[in-house]
Coordinates of C-alpha atoms and ligand atoms in Angstrom, one line a residue:
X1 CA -4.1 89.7 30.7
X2 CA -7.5 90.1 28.2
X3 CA -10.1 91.2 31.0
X4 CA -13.3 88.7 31.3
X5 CA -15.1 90.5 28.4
X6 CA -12.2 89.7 25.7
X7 CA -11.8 86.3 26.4
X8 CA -14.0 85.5 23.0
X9 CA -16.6 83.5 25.0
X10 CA -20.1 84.8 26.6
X11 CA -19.7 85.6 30.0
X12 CA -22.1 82.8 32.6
X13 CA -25.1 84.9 33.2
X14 CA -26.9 82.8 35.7
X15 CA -26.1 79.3 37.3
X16 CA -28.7 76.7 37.8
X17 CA -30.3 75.6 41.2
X18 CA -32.9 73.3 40.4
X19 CA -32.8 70.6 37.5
X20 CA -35.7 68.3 35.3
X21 CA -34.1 65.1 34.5
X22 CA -35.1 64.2 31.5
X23 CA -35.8 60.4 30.1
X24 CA -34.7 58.3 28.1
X25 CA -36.9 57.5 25.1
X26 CA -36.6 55.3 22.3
X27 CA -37.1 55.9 18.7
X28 CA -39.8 53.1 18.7
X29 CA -41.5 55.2 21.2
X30 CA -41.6 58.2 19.9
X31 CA -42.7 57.3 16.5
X32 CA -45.4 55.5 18.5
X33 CA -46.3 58.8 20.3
X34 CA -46.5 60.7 16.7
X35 CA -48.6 58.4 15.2
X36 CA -50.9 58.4 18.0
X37 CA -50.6 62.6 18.4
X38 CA -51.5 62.8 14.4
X39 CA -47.9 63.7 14.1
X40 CA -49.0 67.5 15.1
X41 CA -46.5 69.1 16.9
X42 CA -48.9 70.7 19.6
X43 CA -49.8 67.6 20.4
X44 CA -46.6 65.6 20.9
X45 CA -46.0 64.7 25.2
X46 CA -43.7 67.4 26.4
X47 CA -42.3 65.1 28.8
X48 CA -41.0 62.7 26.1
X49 CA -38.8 65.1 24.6
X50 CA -35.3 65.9 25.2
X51 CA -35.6 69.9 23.6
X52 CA -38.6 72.0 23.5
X53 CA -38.3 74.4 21.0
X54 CA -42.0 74.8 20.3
X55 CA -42.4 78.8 22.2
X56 CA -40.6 81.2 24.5
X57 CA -44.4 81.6 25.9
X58 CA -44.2 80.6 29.6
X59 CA -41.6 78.4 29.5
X60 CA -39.1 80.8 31.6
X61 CA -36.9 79.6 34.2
X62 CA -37.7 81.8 37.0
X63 CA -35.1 83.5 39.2
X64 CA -34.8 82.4 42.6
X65 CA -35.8 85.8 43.9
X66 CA -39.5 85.3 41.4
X67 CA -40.0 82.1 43.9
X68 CA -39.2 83.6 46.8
X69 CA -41.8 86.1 45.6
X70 CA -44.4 83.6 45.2
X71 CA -44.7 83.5 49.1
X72 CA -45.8 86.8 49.0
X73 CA -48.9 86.3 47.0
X74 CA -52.3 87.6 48.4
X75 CA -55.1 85.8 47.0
X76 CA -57.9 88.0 48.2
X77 CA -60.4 89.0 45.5
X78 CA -60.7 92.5 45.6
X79 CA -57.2 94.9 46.0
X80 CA -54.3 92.1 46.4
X81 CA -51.3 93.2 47.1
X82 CA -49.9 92.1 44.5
X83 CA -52.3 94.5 41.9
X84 CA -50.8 97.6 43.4
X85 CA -47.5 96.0 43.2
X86 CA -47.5 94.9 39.7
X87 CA -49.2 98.5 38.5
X88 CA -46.4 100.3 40.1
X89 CA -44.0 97.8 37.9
X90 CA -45.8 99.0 35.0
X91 CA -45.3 103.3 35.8
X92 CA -41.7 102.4 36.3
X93 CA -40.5 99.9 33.3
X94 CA -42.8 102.1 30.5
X95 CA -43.1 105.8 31.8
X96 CA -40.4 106.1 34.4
X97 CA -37.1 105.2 32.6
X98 CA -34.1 105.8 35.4
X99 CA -36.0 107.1 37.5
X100 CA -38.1 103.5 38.8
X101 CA -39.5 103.9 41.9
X102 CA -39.3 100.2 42.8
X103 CA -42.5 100.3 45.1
X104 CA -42.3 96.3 45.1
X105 CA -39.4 96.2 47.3
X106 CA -41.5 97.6 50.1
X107 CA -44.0 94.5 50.1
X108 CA -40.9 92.2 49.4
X109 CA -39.1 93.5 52.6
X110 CA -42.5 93.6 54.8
X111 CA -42.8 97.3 55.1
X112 CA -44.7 97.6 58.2
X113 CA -45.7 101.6 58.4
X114 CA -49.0 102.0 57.4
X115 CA -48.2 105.6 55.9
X116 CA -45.6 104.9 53.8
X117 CA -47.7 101.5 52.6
X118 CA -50.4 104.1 51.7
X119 CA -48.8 106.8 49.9
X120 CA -46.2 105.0 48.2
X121 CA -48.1 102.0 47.3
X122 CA -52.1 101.7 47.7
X123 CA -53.5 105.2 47.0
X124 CA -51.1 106.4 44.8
X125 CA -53.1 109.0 42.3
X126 CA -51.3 108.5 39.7
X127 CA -53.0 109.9 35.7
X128 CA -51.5 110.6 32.1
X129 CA -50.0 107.6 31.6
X130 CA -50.9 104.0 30.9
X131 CA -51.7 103.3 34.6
X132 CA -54.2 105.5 36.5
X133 CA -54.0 105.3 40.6
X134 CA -55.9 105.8 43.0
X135 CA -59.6 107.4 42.3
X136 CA -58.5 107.8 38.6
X137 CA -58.1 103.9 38.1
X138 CA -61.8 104.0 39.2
X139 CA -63.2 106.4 37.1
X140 CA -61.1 105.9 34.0
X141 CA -59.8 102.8 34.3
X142 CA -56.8 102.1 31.5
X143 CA -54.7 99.3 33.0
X144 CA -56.3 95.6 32.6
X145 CA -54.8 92.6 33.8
X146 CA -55.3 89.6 32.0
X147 CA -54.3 85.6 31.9
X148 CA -52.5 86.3 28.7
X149 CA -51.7 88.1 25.5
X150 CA -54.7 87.0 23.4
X151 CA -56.9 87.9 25.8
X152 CA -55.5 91.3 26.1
X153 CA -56.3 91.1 22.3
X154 CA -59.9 89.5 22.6
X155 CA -61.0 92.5 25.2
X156 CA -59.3 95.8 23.0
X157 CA -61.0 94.4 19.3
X158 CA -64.4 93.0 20.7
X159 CA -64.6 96.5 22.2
X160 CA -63.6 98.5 18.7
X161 CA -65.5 96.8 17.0
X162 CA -68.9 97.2 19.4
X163 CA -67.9 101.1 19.5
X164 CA -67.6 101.3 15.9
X165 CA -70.9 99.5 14.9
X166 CA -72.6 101.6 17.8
X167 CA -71.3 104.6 15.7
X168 CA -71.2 103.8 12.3
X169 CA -73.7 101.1 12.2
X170 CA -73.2 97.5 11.7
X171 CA -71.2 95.6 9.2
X172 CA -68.8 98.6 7.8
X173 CA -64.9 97.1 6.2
X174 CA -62.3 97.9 9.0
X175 CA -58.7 97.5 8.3
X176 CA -55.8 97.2 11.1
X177 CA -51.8 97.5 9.9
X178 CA -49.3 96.2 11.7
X179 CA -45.6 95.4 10.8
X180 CA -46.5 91.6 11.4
X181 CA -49.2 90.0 13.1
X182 CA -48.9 87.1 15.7
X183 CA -51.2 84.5 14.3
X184 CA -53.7 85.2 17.9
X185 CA -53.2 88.6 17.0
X186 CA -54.9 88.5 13.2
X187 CA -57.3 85.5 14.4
X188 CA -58.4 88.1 17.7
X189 CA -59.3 90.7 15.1
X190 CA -60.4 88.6 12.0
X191 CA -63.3 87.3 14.3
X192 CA -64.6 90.9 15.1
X193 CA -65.1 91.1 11.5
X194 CA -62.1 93.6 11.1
X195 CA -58.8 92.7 8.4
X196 CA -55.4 92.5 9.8
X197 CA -52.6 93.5 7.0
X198 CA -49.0 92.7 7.2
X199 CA -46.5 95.4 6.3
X200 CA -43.0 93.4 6.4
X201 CA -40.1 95.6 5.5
X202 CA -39.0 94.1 2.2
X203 CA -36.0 92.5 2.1
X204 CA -36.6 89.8 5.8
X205 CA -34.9 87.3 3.8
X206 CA -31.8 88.9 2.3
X207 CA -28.8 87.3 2.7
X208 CA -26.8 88.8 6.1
X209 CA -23.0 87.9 6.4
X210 CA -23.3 86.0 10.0
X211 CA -19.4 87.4 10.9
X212 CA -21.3 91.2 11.4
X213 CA -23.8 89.9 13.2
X214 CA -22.3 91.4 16.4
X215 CA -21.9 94.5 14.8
X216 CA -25.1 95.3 12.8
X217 CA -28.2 94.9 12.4
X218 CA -30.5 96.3 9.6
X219 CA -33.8 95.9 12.1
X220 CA -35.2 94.1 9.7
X221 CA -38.6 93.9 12.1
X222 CA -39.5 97.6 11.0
X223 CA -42.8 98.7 9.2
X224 CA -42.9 99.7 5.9
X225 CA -43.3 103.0 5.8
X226 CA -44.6 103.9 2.4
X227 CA -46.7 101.0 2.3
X228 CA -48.6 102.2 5.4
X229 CA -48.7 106.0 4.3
X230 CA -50.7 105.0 0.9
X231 CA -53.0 102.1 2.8
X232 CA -54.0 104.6 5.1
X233 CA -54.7 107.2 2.2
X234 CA -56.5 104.5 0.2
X235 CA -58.9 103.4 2.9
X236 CA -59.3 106.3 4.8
X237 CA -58.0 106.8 8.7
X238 CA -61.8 106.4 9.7
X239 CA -61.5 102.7 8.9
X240 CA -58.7 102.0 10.4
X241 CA -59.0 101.8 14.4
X242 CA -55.9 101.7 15.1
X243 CA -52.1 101.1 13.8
X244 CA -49.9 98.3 15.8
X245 CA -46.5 97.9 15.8
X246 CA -45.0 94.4 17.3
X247 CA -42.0 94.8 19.0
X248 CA -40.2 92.4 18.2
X249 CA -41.5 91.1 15.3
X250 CA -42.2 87.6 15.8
X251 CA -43.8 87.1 12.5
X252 CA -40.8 88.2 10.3
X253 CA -38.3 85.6 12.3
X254 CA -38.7 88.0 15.7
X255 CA -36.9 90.9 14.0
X256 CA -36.4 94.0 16.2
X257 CA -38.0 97.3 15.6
X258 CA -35.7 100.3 15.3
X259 CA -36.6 103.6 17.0
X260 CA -36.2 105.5 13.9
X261 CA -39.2 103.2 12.6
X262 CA -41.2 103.9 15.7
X263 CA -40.8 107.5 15.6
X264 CA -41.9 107.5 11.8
X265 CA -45.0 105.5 12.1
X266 CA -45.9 107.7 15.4
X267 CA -45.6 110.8 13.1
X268 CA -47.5 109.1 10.3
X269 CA -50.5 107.9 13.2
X270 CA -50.4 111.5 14.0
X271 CA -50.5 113.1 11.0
X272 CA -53.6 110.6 10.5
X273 CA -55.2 110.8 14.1
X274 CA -54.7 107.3 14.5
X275 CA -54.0 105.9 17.8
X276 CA -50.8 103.8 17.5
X277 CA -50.7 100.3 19.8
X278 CA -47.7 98.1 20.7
X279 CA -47.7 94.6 20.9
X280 CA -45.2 94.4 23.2
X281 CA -44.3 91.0 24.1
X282 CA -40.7 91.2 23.7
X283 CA -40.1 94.8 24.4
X284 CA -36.8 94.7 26.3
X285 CA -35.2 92.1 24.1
X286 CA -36.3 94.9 21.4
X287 CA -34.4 97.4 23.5
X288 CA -31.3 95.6 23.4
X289 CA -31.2 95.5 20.3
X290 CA -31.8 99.1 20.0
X291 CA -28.9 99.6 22.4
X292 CA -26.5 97.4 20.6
X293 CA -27.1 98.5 17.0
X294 CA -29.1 101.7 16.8
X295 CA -27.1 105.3 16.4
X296 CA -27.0 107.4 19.5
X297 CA -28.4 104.7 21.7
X298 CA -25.3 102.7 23.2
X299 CA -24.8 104.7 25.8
X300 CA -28.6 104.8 26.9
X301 CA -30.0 101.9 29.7
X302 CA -32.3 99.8 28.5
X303 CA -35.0 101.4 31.2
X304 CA -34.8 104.7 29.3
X305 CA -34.8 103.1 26.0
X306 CA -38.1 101.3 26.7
X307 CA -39.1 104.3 27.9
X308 CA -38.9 106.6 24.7
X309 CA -40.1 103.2 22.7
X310 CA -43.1 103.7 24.6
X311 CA -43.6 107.7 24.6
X312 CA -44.7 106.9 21.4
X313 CA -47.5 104.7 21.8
X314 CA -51.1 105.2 22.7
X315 CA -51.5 101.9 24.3
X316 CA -50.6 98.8 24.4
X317 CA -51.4 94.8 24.6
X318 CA -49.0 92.4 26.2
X319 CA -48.0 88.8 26.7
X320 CA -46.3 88.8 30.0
X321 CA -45.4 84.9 29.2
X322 CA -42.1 86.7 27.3
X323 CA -40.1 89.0 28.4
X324 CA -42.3 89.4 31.9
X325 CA -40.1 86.3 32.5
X326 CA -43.1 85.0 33.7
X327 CA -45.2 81.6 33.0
X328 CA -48.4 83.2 33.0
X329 CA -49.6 86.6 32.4
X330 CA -50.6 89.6 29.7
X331 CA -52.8 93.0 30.1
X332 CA -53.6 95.6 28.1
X333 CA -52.2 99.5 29.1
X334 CA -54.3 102.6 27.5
X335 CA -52.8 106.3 27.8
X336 CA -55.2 108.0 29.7
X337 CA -57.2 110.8 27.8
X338 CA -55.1 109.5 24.9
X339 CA -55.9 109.7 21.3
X340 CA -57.6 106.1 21.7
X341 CA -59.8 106.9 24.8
X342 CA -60.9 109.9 22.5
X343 CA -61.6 108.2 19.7
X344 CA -63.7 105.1 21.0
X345 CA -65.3 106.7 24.4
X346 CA -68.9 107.2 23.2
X347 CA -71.2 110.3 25.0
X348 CA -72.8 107.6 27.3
X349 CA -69.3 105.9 28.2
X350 CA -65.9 106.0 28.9
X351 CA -64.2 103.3 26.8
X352 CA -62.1 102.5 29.8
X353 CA -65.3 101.5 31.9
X354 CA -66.5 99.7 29.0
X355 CA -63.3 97.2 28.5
X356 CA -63.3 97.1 32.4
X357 CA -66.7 95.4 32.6
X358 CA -65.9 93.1 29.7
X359 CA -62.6 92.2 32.0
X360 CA -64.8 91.6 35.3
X361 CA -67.4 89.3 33.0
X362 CA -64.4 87.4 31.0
X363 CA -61.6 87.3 33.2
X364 CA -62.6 88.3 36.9
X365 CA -62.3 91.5 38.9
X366 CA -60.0 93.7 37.7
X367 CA -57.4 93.3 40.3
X368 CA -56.8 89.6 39.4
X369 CA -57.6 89.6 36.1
X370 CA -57.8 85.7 36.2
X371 CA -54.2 85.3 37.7
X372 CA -53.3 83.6 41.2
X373 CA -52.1 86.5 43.6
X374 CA -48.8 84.4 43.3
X375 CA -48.7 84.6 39.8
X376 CA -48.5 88.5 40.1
X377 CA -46.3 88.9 42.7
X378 CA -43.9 86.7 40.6
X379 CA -44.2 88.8 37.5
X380 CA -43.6 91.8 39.0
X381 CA -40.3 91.0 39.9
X382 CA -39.7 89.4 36.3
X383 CA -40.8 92.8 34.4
X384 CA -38.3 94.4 36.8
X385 CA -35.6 91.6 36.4
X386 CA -36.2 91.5 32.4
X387 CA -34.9 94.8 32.0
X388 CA -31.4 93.6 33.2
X389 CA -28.8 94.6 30.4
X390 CA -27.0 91.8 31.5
X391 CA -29.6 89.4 31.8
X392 CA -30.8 90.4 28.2
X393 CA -27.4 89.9 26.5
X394 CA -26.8 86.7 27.5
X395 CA -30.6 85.8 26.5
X396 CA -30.2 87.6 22.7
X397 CA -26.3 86.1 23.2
X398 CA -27.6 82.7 23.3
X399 CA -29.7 82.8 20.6
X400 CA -27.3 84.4 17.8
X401 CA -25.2 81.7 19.3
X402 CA -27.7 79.1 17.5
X403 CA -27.7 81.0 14.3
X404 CA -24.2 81.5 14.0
X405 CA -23.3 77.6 14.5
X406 CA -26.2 76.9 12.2
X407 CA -25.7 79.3 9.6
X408 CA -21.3 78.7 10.2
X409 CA -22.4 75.0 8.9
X410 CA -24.2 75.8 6.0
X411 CA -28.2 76.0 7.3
X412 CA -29.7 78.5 5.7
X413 CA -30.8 80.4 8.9
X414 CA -32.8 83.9 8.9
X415 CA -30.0 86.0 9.4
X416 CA -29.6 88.1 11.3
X417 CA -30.7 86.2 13.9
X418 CA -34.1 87.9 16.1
X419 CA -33.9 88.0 19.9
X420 CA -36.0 85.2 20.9
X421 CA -35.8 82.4 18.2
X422 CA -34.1 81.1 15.3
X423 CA -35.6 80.8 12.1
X424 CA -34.5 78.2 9.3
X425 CA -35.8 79.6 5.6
X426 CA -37.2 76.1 4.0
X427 CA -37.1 77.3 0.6
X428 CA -33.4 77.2 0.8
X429 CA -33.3 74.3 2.7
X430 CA -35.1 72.3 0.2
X431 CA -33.6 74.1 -2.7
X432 CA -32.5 71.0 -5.5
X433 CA -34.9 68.5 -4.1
X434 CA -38.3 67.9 -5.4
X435 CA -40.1 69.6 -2.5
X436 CA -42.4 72.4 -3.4
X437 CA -44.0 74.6 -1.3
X438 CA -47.6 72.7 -1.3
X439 CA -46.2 69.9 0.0
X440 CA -45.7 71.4 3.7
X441 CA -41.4 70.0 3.6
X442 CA -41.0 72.6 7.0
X443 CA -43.7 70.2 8.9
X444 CA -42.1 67.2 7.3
X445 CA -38.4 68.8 8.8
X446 CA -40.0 69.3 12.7
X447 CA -41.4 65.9 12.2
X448 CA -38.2 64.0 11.4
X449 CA -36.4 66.2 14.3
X450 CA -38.6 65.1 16.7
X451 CA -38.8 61.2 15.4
X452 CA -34.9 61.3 14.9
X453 CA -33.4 63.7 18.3
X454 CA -36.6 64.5 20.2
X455 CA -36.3 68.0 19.4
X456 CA -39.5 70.1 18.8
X457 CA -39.5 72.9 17.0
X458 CA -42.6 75.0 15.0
X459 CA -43.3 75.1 11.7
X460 CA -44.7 78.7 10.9
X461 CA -45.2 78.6 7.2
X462 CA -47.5 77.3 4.2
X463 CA -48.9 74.8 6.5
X464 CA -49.6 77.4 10.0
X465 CA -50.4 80.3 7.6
X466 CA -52.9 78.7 5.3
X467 CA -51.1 78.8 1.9
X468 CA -53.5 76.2 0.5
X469 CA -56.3 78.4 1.7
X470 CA -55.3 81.3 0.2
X471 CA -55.5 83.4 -3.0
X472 CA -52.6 84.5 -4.7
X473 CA -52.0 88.0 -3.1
X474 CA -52.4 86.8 0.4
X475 CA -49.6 84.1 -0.5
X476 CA -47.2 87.0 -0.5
X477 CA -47.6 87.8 2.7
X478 CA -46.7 84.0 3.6
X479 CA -42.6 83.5 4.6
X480 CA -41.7 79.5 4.4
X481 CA -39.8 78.8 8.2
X482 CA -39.4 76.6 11.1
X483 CA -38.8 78.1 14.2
X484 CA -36.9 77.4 16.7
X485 CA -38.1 79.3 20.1
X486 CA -35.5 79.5 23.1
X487 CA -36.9 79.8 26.3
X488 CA -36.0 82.0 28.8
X489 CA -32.9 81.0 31.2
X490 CA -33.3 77.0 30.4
X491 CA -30.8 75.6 28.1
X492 CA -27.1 76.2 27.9
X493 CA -24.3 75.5 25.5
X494 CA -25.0 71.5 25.5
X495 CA -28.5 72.2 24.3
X496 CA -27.3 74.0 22.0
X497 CA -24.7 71.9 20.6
X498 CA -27.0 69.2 20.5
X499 CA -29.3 70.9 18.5
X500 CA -26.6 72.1 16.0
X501 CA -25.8 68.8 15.6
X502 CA -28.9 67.1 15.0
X503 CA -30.2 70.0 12.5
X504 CA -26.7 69.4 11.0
X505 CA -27.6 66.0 10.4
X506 CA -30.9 66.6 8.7
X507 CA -30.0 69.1 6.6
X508 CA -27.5 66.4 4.7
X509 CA -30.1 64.3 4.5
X510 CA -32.6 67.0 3.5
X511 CA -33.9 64.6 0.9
X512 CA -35.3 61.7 2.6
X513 CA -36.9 64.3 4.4
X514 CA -41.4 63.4 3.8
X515 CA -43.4 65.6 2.4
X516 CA -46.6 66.4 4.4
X517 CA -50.5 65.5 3.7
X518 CA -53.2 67.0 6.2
X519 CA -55.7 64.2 6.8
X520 CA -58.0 66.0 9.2
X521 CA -59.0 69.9 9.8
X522 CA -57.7 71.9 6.8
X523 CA -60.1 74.3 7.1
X524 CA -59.7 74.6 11.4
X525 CA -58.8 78.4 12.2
X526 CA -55.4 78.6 13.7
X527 CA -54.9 74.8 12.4
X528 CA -51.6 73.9 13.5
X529 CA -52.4 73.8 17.0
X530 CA -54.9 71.5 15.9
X531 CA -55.2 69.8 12.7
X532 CA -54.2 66.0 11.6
X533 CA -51.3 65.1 9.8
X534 CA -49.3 62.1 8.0
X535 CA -45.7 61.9 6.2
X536 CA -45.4 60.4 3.6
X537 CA -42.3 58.1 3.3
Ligands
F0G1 N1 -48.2 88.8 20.2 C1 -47.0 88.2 19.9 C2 -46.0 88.9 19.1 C3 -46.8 86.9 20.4 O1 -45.6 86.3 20.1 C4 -47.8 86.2 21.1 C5 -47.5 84.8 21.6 C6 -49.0 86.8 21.4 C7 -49.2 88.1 20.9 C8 -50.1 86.2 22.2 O2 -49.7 86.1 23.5 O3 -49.6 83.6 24.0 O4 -49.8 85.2 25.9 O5 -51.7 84.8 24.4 N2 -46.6 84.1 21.1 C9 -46.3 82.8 21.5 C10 -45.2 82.3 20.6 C11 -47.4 81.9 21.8 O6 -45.0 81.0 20.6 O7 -44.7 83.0 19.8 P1 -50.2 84.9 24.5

């Protein structure tokens, strides 16, 4: 008898306990509700559709035992619970590996002894790593909680950029590399006057046959090495603050991140004194994928994978909306006395103290960091549920699921397929019709999804990346996709059939599909959340 693993079919990985309904809309009324919403996917009613593929961000499913946590939430402004709880979660998913020390379980049993509250939980003096405890959080603070990723973003580049000017003098060229920028990412630092460069690997669109997909994976989300190596050489590691690496990389269809690629750009930030940051908003979904595909690591749990992922970085900024399995949340973790807090502490300040004020004067007392007390309590336990192997290959399960029916009927999906989303490459999906790539077909495809099936998904393309904006060399850095986002613990195998077959659908119809005029806010920053649009049948 084949044991439950062999039986060919994923293995349940969660069973539902509480249902939305959805309703039942017409295609009169949705084409109503698009012509009023300027056909802009941001602003279609979520509550009209019957799919939401739009983002991953916040839209988890949270486990029962995240609910039950929400009970626990201490509102008080100064020291909740919950701020010592969620710290600890930090020390244990990015510096402790197997060794977690799982302090949360003492608030979510109501440990009553004060002593053991105080030295395993509130006084704590921890140093060295990304979270300081105790006297150390208040001298050098490094941890900062905030609402979200981007403001994690807003609070480290306003502050680089004030340090540098205070040192160099206003108005100097600043350059910061990453393997792909998230559009908040490169809009956070284009509007402290610094340039964000994308260093895709070449090759994110080669053909991948979909039957390896379960063995391989090239980690097609790595930095280009050389590339990096000769900017840095060109502009000179004084102007560049810092390197990022996005694990995984959502830009290039949500690509993971090998370890070999992390080591290498560590030694090449080293060799450069350049502090090296993570944006690390899907950093166990990463570590799967490290587990599943990368040499040396299968045997390895994903806590001590994320661990050595992380020995490598100076700091980093994060969008707990991801894999915090949470609907709200983000911070920004600094190594203490790490090559960062060297580099941008001035004589007068510790740079720590500095991004703490801007925290208290943006986003509340430090504690809070503009989050409910529930909120935190219920991210806590997500961070420590996300790291679940089994959890996380059912999640990455589900999604190559998607790709593989899409691909297995001829959609040119990105493949292999990312952990968090599916990406369909429009240049091969319009390939022998008259479409070209000014006339925006991927926004014309998410609008015909969403007239047709009530499905939304996101164009992230020449119409989200500016293509009519740009020169020729930034056009190069611009990949032609739609993406489809999973969340977290939502849909199941009907979802996905249904999308399959709608998609299906289009695609043999690609044809009739409109091209796309913008008829209001061209020139908006970050337009697709907010610019007007029109198909033209
Ligand atoms: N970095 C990456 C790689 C992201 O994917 C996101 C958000 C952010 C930073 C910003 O985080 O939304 O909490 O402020 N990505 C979402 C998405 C919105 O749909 O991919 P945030």
């Amino acid at each position: 008898m084949k044991t439950m693993n062999e039986l060919g079919v994923p293995v349940p990985t969660h069973r539902a306990h509480v249902i939305r309904p959805l309703k039942e809309v017409s295609l009169e009324q949705r084409e109503r509700a698009l012509r009023e919403t300027e056909y802009n996917m941001f602003s279609f009613p979520a509550d009209l559709l019957v799919l939401d593929y739009l983002s991953d961000s916040g839209t988890t499913a949270m486990s029962d035992l995240q609910w039950a946590a929400l009970f626990h939430g201490d509102e008080s402004y100064g020291r909740n619970k919950g701020y010592y709880v969620l710290l600890d979660t930090i020390r244990d998913t990015f510096e402790r590996g197997d060794q977690p020390r799982e302090a949360i379980k003492l608030i979510l049993s109501g440990e009553k002894d004060v002593e053991t509250l105080m030295d395993k939980l509130y006084l704590t003096a921890d140093e060295g790593g990304f979270v300081n405890g105790g006297q150390h959080q208040l001298s050098r603070p490094n941890a900062f909680i905030t609402p979200q990723g981007r403001a994690a973003e807003h609070l480290l580049f306003s502050t680089i950029r004030e340090v540098l000017d205070e040192m160099n003098g206003p108005g100097k060229e600043y350059w910061i590399p990453n393997n792909g920028h998230f559009d908040t990412t490169g809009a956070n630092i284009a509007a402290n006057g610094i340039e964000p460069v994308n260093m895709f690997q070449p090759g994110v669109l080669d053909p991948f046959p979909y039957e390896k997909m379960d063995r391989e994976n090239p980690f097609k989300g790595d930095m280009d090495l050389e590339k990096l190596e000769s900017f840095i050489v060109e502009k000179g590691r004084e102007n560049i603050p810092v390197i990022y690496l996005t694990v995984t990389n959502n830009t290039v269809a949500g690509q993971p991140v090998s370890l070999a690629n992390i080591k290498a750009v560590h030694g090449i930030a080293k060799k450069y004194r350049i502090p090296l940051f993570f944006d690390a908003c899907r950093f166990a979904e990463n570590a799967a994928f490290i587990k599943q595909f990368e040499k040396g690591y299968e045997k390895r749990s994903i806590r001590s994978i994320v661990q050595e992922m992380f020995s490598y970085a100076d700091g980093f900024s994060i969008s707990l909306k991801k894999d915090g399995l949470s609907n709200i949340g983000g911070g920004l973790f600094i190594r203490d006395r790490g090559d960062f807090v060297q580099r941008f502490s001035t004589k007068n300040e510790d740079v720590g103290v500095r991004l703490k004020e801007k925290q208290i004067v943006w986003f509340g007392n430090d504690s809070y960091g503009a989050l409910s007390g529930r909120d935190i309590m219920a991210l806590a336990v997500g961070i420590h549920e996300v790291v679940d192997e089994t959890y996380l290959y059912g999640r990455i399960g589900q999604t190559r699921l998607l790709a593989r029916e899409l691909a297995a009927a001829g959609v040119p999906v990105v493949l292999p397929a990312g952990g968090h989303a599916v990406y369909i490459d429009m240049d091969r999906f319009f390939e022998g019709t008259d479409m070209r790539i000014g006339d925006f077909g991927g926004v014309g495809f998410t609008i015909e999804l969403l007239r047709h099936y009530g499905i939304r998904a996101c164009e992230l393309g020449p119409f989200a990346f500016e293509w009519d904006q740009r020169n020729e060399e930034q056009r190069k850095g611009i990949l032609n996709l739609v993406r489809f986002a999973i969340p977290r613990n939502a849909y199941s195998r009907e979802h996905i059939d249904y999308t399959v077959a709608a998609v299906v659908e289009l695609y043999k119809n690609r044809h009739k599909i409109p091209k796309v005029k913008i008829t209001r806010g061209a020139e908006l920053r970050l337009r697709h959340f907010q610019t007007g649009l029109k198909p033209v049948y």
